[in-house]
Structures are given as C-alpha cells and as structure tokens.
PDB file of C-alpha atoms in Angstrom:
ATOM      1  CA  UNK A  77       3.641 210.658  -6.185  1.00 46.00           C
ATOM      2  CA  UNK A  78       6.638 209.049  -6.566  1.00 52.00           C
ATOM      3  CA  UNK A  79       9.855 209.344  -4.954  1.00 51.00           C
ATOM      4  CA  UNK A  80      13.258 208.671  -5.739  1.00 51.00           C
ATOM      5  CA  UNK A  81      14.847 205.567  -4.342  1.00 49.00           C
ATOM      6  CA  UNK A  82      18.002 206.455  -2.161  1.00 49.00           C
ATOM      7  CA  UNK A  83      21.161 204.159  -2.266  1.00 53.00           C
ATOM      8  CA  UNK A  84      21.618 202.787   0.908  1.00 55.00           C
ATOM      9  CA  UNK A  85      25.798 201.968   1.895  1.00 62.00           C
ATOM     10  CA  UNK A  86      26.042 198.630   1.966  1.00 71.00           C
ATOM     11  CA  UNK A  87      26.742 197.484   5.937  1.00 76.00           C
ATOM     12  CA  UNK A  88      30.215 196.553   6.712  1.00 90.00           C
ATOM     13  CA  UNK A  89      31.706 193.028   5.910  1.00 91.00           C
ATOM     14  CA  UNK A  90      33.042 192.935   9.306  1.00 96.00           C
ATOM     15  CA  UNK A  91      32.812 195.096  12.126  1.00 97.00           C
ATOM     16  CA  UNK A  92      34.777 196.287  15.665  1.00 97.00           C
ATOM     17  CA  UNK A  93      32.453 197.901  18.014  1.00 97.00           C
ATOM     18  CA  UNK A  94      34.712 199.771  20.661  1.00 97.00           C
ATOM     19  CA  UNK A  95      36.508 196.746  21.406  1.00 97.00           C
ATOM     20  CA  UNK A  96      38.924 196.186  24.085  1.00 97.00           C
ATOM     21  CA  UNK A  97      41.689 192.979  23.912  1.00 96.00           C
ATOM     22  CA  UNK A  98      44.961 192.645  24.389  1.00 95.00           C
ATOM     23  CA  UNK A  99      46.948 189.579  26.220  1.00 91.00           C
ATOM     24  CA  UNK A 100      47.980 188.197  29.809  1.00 89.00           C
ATOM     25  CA  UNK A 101      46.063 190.652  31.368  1.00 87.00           C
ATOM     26  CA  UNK A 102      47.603 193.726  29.179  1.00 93.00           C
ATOM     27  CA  UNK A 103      45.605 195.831  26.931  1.00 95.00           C
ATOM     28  CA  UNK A 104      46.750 196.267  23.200  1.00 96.00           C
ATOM     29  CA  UNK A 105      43.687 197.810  21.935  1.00 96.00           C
ATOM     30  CA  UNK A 106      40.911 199.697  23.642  1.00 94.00           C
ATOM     31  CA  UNK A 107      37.674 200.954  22.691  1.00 96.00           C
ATOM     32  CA  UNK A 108      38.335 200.489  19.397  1.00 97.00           C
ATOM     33  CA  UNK A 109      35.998 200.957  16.539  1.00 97.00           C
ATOM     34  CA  UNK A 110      36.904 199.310  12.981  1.00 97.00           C
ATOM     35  CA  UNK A 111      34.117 199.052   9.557  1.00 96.00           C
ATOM     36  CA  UNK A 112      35.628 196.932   7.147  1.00 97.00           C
ATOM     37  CA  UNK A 113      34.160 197.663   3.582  1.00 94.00           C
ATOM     38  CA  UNK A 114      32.739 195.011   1.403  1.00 95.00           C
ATOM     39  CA  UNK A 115      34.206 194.031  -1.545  1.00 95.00           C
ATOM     40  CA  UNK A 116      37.472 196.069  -0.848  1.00 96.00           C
ATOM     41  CA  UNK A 117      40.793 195.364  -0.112  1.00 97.00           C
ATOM     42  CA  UNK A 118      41.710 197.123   3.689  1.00 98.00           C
ATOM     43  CA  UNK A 119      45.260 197.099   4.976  1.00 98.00           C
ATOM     44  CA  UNK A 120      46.578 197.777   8.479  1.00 98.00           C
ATOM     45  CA  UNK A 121      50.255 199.578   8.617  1.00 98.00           C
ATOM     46  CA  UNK A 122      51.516 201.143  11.604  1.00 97.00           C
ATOM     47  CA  UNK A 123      54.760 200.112  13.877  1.00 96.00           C
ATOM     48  CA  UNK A 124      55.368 197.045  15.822  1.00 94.00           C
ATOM     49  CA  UNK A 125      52.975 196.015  18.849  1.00 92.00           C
ATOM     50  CA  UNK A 126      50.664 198.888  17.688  1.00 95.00           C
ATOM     51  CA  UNK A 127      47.713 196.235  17.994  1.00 95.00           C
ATOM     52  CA  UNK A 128      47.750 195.742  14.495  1.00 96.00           C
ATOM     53  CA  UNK A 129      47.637 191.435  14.766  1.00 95.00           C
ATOM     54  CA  UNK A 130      45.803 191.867  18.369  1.00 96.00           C
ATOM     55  CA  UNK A 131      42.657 193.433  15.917  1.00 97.00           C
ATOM     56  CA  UNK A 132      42.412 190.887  13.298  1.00 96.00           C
ATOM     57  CA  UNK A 133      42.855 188.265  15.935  1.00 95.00           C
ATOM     58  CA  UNK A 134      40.293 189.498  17.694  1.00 96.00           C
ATOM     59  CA  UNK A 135      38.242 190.415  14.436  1.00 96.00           C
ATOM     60  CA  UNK A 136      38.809 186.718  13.068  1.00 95.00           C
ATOM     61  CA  UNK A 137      37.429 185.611  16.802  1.00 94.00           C
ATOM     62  CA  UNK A 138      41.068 183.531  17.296  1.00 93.00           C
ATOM     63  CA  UNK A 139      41.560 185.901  21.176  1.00 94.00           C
ATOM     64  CA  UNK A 140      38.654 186.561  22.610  1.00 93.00           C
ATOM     65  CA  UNK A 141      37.429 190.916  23.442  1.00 95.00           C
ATOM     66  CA  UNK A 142      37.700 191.801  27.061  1.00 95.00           C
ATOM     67  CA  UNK A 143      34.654 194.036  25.952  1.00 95.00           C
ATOM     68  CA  UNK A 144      32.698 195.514  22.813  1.00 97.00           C
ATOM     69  CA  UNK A 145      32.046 193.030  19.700  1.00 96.00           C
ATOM     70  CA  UNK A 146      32.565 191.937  16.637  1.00 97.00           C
ATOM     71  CA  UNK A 147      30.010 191.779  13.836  1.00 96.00           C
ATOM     72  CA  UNK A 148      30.611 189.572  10.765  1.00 95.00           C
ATOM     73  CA  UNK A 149      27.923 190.448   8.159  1.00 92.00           C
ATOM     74  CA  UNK A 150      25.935 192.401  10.467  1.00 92.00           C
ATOM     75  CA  UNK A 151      25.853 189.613  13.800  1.00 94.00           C
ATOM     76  CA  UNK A 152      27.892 188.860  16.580  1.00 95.00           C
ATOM     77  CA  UNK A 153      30.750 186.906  15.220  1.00 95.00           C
ATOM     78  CA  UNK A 154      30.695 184.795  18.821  1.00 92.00           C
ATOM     79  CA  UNK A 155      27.110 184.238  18.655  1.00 94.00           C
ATOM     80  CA  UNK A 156      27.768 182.082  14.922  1.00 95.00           C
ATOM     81  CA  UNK A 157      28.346 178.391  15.156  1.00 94.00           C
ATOM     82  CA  UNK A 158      32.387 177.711  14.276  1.00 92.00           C
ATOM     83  CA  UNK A 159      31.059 175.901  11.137  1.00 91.00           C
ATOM     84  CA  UNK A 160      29.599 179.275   9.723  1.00 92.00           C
ATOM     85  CA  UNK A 161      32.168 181.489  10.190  1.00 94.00           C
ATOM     86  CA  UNK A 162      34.834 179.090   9.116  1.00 92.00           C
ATOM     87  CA  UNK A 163      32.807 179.703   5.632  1.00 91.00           C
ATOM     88  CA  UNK A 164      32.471 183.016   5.710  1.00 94.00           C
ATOM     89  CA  UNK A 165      35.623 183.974   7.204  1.00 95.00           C
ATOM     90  CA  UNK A 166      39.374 182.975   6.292  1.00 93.00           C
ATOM     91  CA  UNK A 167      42.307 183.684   7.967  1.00 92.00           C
ATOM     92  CA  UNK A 168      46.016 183.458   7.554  1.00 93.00           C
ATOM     93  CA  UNK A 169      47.672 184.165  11.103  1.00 90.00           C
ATOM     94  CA  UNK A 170      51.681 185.300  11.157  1.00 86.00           C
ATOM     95  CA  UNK A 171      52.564 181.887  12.455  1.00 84.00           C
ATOM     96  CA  UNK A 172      50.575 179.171  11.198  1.00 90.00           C
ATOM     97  CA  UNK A 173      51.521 176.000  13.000  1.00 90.00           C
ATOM     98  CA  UNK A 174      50.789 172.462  10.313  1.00 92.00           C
ATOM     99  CA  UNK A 175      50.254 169.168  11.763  1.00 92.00           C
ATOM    100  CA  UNK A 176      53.954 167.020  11.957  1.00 93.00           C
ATOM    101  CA  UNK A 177      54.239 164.978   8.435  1.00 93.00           C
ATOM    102  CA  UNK A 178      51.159 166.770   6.701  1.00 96.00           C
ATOM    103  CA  UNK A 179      51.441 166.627   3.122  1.00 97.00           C
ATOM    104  CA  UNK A 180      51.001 169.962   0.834  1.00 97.00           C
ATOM    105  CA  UNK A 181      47.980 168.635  -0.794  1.00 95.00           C
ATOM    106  CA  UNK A 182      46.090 167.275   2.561  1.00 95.00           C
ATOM    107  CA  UNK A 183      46.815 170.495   4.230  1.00 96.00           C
ATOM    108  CA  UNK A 184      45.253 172.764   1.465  1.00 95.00           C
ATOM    109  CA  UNK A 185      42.451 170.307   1.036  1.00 94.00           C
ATOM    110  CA  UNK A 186      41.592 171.386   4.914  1.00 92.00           C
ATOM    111  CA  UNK A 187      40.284 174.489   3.982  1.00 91.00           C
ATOM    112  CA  UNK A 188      37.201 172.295   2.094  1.00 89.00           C
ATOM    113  CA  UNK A 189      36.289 170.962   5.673  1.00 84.00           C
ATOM    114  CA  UNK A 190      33.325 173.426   6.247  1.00 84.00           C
ATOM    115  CA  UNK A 191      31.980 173.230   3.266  1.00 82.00           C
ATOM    116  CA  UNK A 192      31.471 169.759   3.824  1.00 77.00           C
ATOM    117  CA  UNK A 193      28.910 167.114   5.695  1.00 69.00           C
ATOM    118  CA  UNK A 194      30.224 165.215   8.182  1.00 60.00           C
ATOM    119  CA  UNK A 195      32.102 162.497   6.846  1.00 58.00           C
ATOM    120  CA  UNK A 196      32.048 163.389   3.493  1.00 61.00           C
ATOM    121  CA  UNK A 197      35.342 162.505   1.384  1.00 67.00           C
ATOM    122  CA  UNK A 198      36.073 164.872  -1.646  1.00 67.00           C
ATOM    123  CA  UNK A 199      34.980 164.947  -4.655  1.00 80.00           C
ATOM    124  CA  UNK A 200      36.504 165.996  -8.570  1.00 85.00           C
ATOM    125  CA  UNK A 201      34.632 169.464  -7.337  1.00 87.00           C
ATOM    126  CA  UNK A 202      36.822 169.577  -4.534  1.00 88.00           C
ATOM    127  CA  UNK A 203      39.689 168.225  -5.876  1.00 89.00           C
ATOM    128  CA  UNK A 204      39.528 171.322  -8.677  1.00 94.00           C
ATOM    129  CA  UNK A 205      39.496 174.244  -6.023  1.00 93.00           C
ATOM    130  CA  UNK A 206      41.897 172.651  -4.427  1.00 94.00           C
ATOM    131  CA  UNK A 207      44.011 172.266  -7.272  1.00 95.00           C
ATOM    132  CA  UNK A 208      43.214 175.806  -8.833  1.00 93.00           C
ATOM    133  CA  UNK A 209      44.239 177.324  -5.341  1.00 93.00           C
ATOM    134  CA  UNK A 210      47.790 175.463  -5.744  1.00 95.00           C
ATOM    135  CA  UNK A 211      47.880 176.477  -9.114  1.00 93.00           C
ATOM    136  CA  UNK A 212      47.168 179.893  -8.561  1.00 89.00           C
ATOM    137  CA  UNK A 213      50.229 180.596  -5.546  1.00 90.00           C
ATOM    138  CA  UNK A 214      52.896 178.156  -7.543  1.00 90.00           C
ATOM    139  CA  UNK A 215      52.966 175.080  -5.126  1.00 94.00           C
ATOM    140  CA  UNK A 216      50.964 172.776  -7.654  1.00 96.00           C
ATOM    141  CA  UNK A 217      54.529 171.093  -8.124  1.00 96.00           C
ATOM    142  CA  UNK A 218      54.742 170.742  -3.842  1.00 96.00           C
ATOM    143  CA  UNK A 219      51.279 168.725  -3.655  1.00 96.00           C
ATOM    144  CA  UNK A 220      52.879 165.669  -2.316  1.00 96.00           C
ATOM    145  CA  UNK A 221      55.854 167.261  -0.139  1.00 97.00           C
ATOM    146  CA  UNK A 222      55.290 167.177   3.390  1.00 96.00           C
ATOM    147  CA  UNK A 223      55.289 170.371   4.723  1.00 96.00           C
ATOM    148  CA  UNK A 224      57.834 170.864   6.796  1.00 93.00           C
ATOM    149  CA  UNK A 225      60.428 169.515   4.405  1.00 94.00           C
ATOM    150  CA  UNK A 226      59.747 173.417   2.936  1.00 94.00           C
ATOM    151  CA  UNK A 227      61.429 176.377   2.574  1.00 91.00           C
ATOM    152  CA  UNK A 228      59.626 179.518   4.621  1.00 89.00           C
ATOM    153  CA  UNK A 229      58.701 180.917   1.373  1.00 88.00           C
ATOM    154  CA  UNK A 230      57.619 177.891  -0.161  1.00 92.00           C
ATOM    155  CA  UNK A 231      55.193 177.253   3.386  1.00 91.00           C
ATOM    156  CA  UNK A 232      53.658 180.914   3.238  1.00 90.00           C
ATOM    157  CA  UNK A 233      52.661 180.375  -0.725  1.00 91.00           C
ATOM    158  CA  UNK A 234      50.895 176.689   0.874  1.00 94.00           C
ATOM    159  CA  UNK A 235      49.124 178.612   4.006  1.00 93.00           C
ATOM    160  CA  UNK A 236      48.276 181.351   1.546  1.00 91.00           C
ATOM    161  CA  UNK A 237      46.690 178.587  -1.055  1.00 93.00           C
ATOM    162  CA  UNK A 238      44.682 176.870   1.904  1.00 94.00           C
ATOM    163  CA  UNK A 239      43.261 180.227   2.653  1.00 91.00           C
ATOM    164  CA  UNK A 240      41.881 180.496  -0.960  1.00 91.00           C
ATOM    165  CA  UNK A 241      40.466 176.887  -1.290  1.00 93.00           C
ATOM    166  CA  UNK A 242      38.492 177.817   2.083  1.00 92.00           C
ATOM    167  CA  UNK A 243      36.705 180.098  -0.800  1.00 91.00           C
ATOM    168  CA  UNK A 244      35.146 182.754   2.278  1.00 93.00           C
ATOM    169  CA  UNK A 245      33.468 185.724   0.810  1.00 94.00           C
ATOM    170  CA  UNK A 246      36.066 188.085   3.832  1.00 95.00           C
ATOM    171  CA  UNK A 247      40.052 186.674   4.017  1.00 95.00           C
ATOM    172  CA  UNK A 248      42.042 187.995   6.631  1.00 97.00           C
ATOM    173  CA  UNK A 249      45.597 187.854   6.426  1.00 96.00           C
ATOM    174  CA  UNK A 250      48.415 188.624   9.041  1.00 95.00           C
ATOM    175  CA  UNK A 251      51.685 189.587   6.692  1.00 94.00           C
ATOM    176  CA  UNK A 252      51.253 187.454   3.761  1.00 92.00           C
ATOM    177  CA  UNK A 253      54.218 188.497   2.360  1.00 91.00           C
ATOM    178  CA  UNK A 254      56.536 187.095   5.153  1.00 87.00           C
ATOM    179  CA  UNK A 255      59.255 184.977   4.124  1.00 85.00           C
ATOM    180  CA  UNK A 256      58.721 185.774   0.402  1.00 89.00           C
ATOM    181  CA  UNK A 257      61.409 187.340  -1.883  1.00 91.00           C
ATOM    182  CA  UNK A 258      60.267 190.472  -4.157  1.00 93.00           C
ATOM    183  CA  UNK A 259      59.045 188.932  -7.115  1.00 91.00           C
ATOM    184  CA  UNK A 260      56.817 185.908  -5.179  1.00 90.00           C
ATOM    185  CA  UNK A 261      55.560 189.053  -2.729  1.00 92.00           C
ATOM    186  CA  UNK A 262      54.052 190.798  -5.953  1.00 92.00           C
ATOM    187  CA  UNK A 263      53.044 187.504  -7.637  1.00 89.00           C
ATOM    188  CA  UNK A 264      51.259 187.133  -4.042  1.00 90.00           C
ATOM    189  CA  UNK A 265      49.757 190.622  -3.897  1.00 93.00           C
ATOM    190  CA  UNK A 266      48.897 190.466  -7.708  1.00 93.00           C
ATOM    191  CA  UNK A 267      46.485 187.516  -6.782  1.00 90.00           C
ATOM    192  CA  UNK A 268      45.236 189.042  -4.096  1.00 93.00           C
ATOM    193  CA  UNK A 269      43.740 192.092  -5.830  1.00 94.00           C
ATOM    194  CA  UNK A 270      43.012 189.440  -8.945  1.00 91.00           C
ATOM    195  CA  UNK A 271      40.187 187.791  -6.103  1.00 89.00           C
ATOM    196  CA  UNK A 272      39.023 191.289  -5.362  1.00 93.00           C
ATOM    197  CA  UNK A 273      38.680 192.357  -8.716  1.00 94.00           C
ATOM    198  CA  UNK A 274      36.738 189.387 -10.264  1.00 90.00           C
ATOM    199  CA  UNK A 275      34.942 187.699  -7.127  1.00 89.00           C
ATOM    200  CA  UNK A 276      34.303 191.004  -4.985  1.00 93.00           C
ATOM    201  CA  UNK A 277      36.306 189.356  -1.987  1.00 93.00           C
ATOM    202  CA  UNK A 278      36.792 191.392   0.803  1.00 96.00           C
ATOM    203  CA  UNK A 279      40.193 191.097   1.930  1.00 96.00           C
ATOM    204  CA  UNK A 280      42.140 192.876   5.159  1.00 98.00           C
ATOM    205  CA  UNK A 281      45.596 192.203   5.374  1.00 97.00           C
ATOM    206  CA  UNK A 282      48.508 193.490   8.004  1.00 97.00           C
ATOM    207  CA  UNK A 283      51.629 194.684   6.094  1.00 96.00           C
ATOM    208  CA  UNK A 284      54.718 196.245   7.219  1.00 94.00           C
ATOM    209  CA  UNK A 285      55.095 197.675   3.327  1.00 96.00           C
ATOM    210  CA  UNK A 286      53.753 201.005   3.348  1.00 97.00           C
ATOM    211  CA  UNK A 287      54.650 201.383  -0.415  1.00 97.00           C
ATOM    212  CA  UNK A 288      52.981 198.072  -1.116  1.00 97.00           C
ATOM    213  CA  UNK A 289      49.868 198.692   1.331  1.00 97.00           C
ATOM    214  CA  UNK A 290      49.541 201.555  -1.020  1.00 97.00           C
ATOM    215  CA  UNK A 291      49.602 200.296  -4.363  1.00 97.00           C
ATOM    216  CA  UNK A 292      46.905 197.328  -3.414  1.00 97.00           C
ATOM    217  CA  UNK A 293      44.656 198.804  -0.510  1.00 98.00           C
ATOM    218  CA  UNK A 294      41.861 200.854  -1.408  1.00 97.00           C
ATOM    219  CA  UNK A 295      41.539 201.940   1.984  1.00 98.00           C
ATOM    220  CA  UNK A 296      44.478 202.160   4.706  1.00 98.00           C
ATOM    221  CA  UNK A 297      43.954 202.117   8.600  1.00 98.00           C
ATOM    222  CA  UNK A 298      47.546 203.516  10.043  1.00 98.00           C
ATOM    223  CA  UNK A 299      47.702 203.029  13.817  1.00 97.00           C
ATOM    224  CA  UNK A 300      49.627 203.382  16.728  1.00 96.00           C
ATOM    225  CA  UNK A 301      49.387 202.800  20.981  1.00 95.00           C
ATOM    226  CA  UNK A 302      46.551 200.646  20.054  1.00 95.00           C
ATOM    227  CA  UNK A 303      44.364 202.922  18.315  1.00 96.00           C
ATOM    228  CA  UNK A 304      43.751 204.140  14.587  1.00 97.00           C
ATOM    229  CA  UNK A 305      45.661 207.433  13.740  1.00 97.00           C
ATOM    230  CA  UNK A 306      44.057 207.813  10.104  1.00 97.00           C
ATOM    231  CA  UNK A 307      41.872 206.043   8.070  1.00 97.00           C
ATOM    232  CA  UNK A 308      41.405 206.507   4.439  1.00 97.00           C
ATOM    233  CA  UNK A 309      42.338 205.712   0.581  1.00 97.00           C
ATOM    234  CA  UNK A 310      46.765 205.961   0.411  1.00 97.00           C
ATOM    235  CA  UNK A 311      46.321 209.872  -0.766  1.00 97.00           C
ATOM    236  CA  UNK A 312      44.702 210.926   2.395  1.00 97.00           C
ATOM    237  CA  UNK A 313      46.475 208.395   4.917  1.00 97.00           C
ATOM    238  CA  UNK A 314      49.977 208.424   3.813  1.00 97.00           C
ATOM    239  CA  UNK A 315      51.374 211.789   4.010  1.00 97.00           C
ATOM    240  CA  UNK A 316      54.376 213.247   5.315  1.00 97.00           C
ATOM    241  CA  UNK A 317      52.972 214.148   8.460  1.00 97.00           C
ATOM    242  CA  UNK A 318      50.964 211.044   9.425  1.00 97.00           C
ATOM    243  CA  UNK A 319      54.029 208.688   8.740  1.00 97.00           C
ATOM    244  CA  UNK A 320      56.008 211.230  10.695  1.00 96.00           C
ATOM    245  CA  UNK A 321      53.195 210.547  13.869  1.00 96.00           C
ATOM    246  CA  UNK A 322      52.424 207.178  13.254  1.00 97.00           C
ATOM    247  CA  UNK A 323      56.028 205.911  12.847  1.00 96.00           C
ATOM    248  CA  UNK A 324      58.148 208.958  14.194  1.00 94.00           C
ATOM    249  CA  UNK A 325      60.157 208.593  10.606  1.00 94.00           C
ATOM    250  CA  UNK A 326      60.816 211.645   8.169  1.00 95.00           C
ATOM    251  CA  UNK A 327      59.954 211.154   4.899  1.00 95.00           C
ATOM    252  CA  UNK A 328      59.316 212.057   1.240  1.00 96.00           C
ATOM    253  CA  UNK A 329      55.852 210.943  -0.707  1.00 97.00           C
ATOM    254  CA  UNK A 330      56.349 211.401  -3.627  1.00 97.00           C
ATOM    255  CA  UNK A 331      53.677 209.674  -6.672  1.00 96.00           C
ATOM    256  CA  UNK A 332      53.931 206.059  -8.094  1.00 96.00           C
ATOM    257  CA  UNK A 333      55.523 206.984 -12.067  1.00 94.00           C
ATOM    258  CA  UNK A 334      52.488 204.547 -13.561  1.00 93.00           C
ATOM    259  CA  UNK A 335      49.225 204.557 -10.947  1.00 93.00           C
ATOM    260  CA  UNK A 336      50.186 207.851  -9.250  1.00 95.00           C
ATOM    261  CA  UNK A 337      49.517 206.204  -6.117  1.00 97.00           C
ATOM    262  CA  UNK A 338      51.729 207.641  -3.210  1.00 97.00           C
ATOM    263  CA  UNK A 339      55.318 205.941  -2.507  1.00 97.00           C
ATOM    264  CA  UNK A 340      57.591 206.471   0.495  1.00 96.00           C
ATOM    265  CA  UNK A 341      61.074 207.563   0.577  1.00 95.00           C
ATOM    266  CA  UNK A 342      62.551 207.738   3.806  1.00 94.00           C
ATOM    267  CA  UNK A 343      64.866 210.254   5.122  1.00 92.00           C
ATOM    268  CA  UNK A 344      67.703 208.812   7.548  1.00 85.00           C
ATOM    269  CA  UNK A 345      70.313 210.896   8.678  1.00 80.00           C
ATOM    270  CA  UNK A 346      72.379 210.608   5.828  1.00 77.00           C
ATOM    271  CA  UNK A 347      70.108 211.914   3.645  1.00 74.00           C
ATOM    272  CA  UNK A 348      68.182 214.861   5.132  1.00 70.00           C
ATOM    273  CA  UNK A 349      70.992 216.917   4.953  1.00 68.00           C
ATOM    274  CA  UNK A 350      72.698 215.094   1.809  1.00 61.00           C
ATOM    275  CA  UNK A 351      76.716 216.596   1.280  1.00 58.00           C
TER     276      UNK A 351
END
C-alpha cells in the first residue's frame, strides 16, 4: 500500500537556541529563541538597545553567547571553520570600519577571499561579480576612489556591494539604509528583495523603518527589553496595539494604496486630538 509523501518544513537558515549575550558583563538578550526562514527576507524593528544588533551579532558569531547556540544550516555556527561560514554567511555590521587608503574596488573584491585558495589572485570570473555587485548598488563609477575620500552614503552603497560579491546563500545586515537619502534607500531595498526573488537568498536585516520593514519583509520579529514581542508577516505584527507595546507610540495602520501591505501613521500630540 502506498502512502502519501508528507512535505517536510524546510529547517531554518539560521537558528537562536535560547541564547543569552549582551556586553561588559550586561545582558541584552536572554534566553532567546530566533528561526530564520530560508529563502525569505526577515526584518528586526523594535526601539533602541532592544537587542536588536546584540542578536545578529551574536547570530553572525561577531560577540560571542554567554549561553545557548547558534545553528547555521542546521550546526553550531562556532563549531564551523571561519572559512565556511564566511561563505555561507554575509554580514553588513552598523559600523563597518575599512582599512586607511583602501580603494573601492580592492575593498569589494574582499568579499571573494573565501571563495578562494590560498594565494590565489583573481580571475575575469572574479573580476565580473565583483563588477556586477558595483554595478548593481551604483558605485561602479567609485572603483578606484579610496574609501574614505566618500560621502556616508556613497560608503554604505560600497559595504553593501562587498556584502553581495561575498555571494553567501544567508546576508545579514545591520541598517542598510543608514546614511542613504530616500530614493538610494529604495534603490537599496529594491535590490535586496531583487536577490530574494531570483536567487532564493535569505536575507535578515535590522531597520528602524517600520513602513519600509513592511513593504519588503515577509516576516517581522518586533522586540523589546531584549526579547521578541511578536513575530509574524506585517498584517499580524504591526498593529495598533503591538506598536503601541513595543514602542509605547499611538498610531494609525492604515493599508499601502498599491500592495495593501500595512503603513504607519503616527499620532503625536498634535494630532490625536486635531483642532
């Protein structure tokens, strides 16, 4: 006889098991338990020093867990040699820090370095991701600028470009919109959900745009004190009353005009009682 085949969830690019970090002997975030989706784009809102950065710093293994773990593909992301995860895993911290005099170009070639022997120079392969990743965030023209000669904007468009040549199936970025004006902030969000659409990329990302988080994430984690509030898709996280408990604002959600996804309005003093 035979029996149906059941579809099995596919296991979480990267996982928090009821870990516990935090710095200089402070805890941000304890016992806290995180599955990131495959293939999805995840973002993490919530107020400052809610342990938002603390998680993906610990998730991306750059500050080590006081306790619990962190699986990458199903194994203990400090149990994989730094080679391995560096191509598996990409990450764009808040404050990326490039080497005094480093040129555009040599910096985004650096995200090629694990996918490469020891000692091996680049080739036109190379040289074409690298190239399509400068393309693709509009520093093609900065290739040859040293880097800090660059405007912020300018700099977070470069960090953003080395993350893509790194090519990692997971990319982890910490407020990727920082420093950018409106238009390069959707040009930077457009590519993002570009990867995820054609290449299945998982990508988690920090934002402090709750109306942006919404329109790109599939999934939103809102938290606060160090732990999640609400996790969902942008209908079930971002309501009235979770913004009101996760950020202590008063608000109106009302739906996007062209996806329907939810939008916030927020309601200072001025305007809850309007004349």
């Amino acid at each position: 006889m035979n029996h149906p085949v059941k579809d099995h969830p596919a296991p979480p690019a990267l996982a928090a098991r009821a870990v516990t970090a935090g710095y200089d002997g402070r805890t941000v975030v304890d016992d806290l338990s995180l599955e990131i989706e495959p293939g999805r784009i995840t973002a993490l809102v919530g107020p400052n020093a809610c342990g938002k950065s603390t998680l993906l710093k610990s998730m991306a293994r750059l500050l080590p867990v006081a306790s619990g773990s962190v699986l990458l593909d199903g194994r203990d992301i400090h149990a994989l040699p730094t080679r391995e995860v560096a191509r598996r895993l990409g990450i764009l911290p808040q404050t990326p820090i490039a080497p005094e005099g480093i040129t555009v170009g040599d910096l985004v070639r650096r995200g090629r370095h694990p996918h490469q022997r020891f000692g091996q120079r680049s080739n036109p392969a190379e040289d074409l991701i690298v190239a399509e990743a400068l393309e693709a965030t509009g520093t093609a023209e900065l290739i040859g600028r040293p880097v800090d000669q660059l405007s912020g904007g300018q700099r977070q468009r470069v960090w953003i470009a080395l993350a893509l040549a790194q090519e990692t199936p997971t990319l982890l970025l910490d407020e990727p919109t920082t420093y950018l004006d409106i238009a390069h902030q959707i040009e930077v969000m457009d590519l993002l959900a570009e990867l995820n659409e054609q290449t299945g990329r998982t990508i988690v990302l920090v934002s402090h745009d709750l109306n942006q988080a919404a329109l790109y994430a599939s999934t939103i984690v809102a938290m606060r004190d160090g732990r999640i509030v609400r996790r969902g898709s942008p209908h079930e996280v971002l309501t009235e009353q979770t913004v009101a408990e996760v950020f202590g604002l008063d608000c109106l959600v009302v739906p996007h005009p062209r996806s329907d996804r939810p939008q916030i309005f927020p309601l200072g003093r001025r305007h809850r009682n309007p004349a």
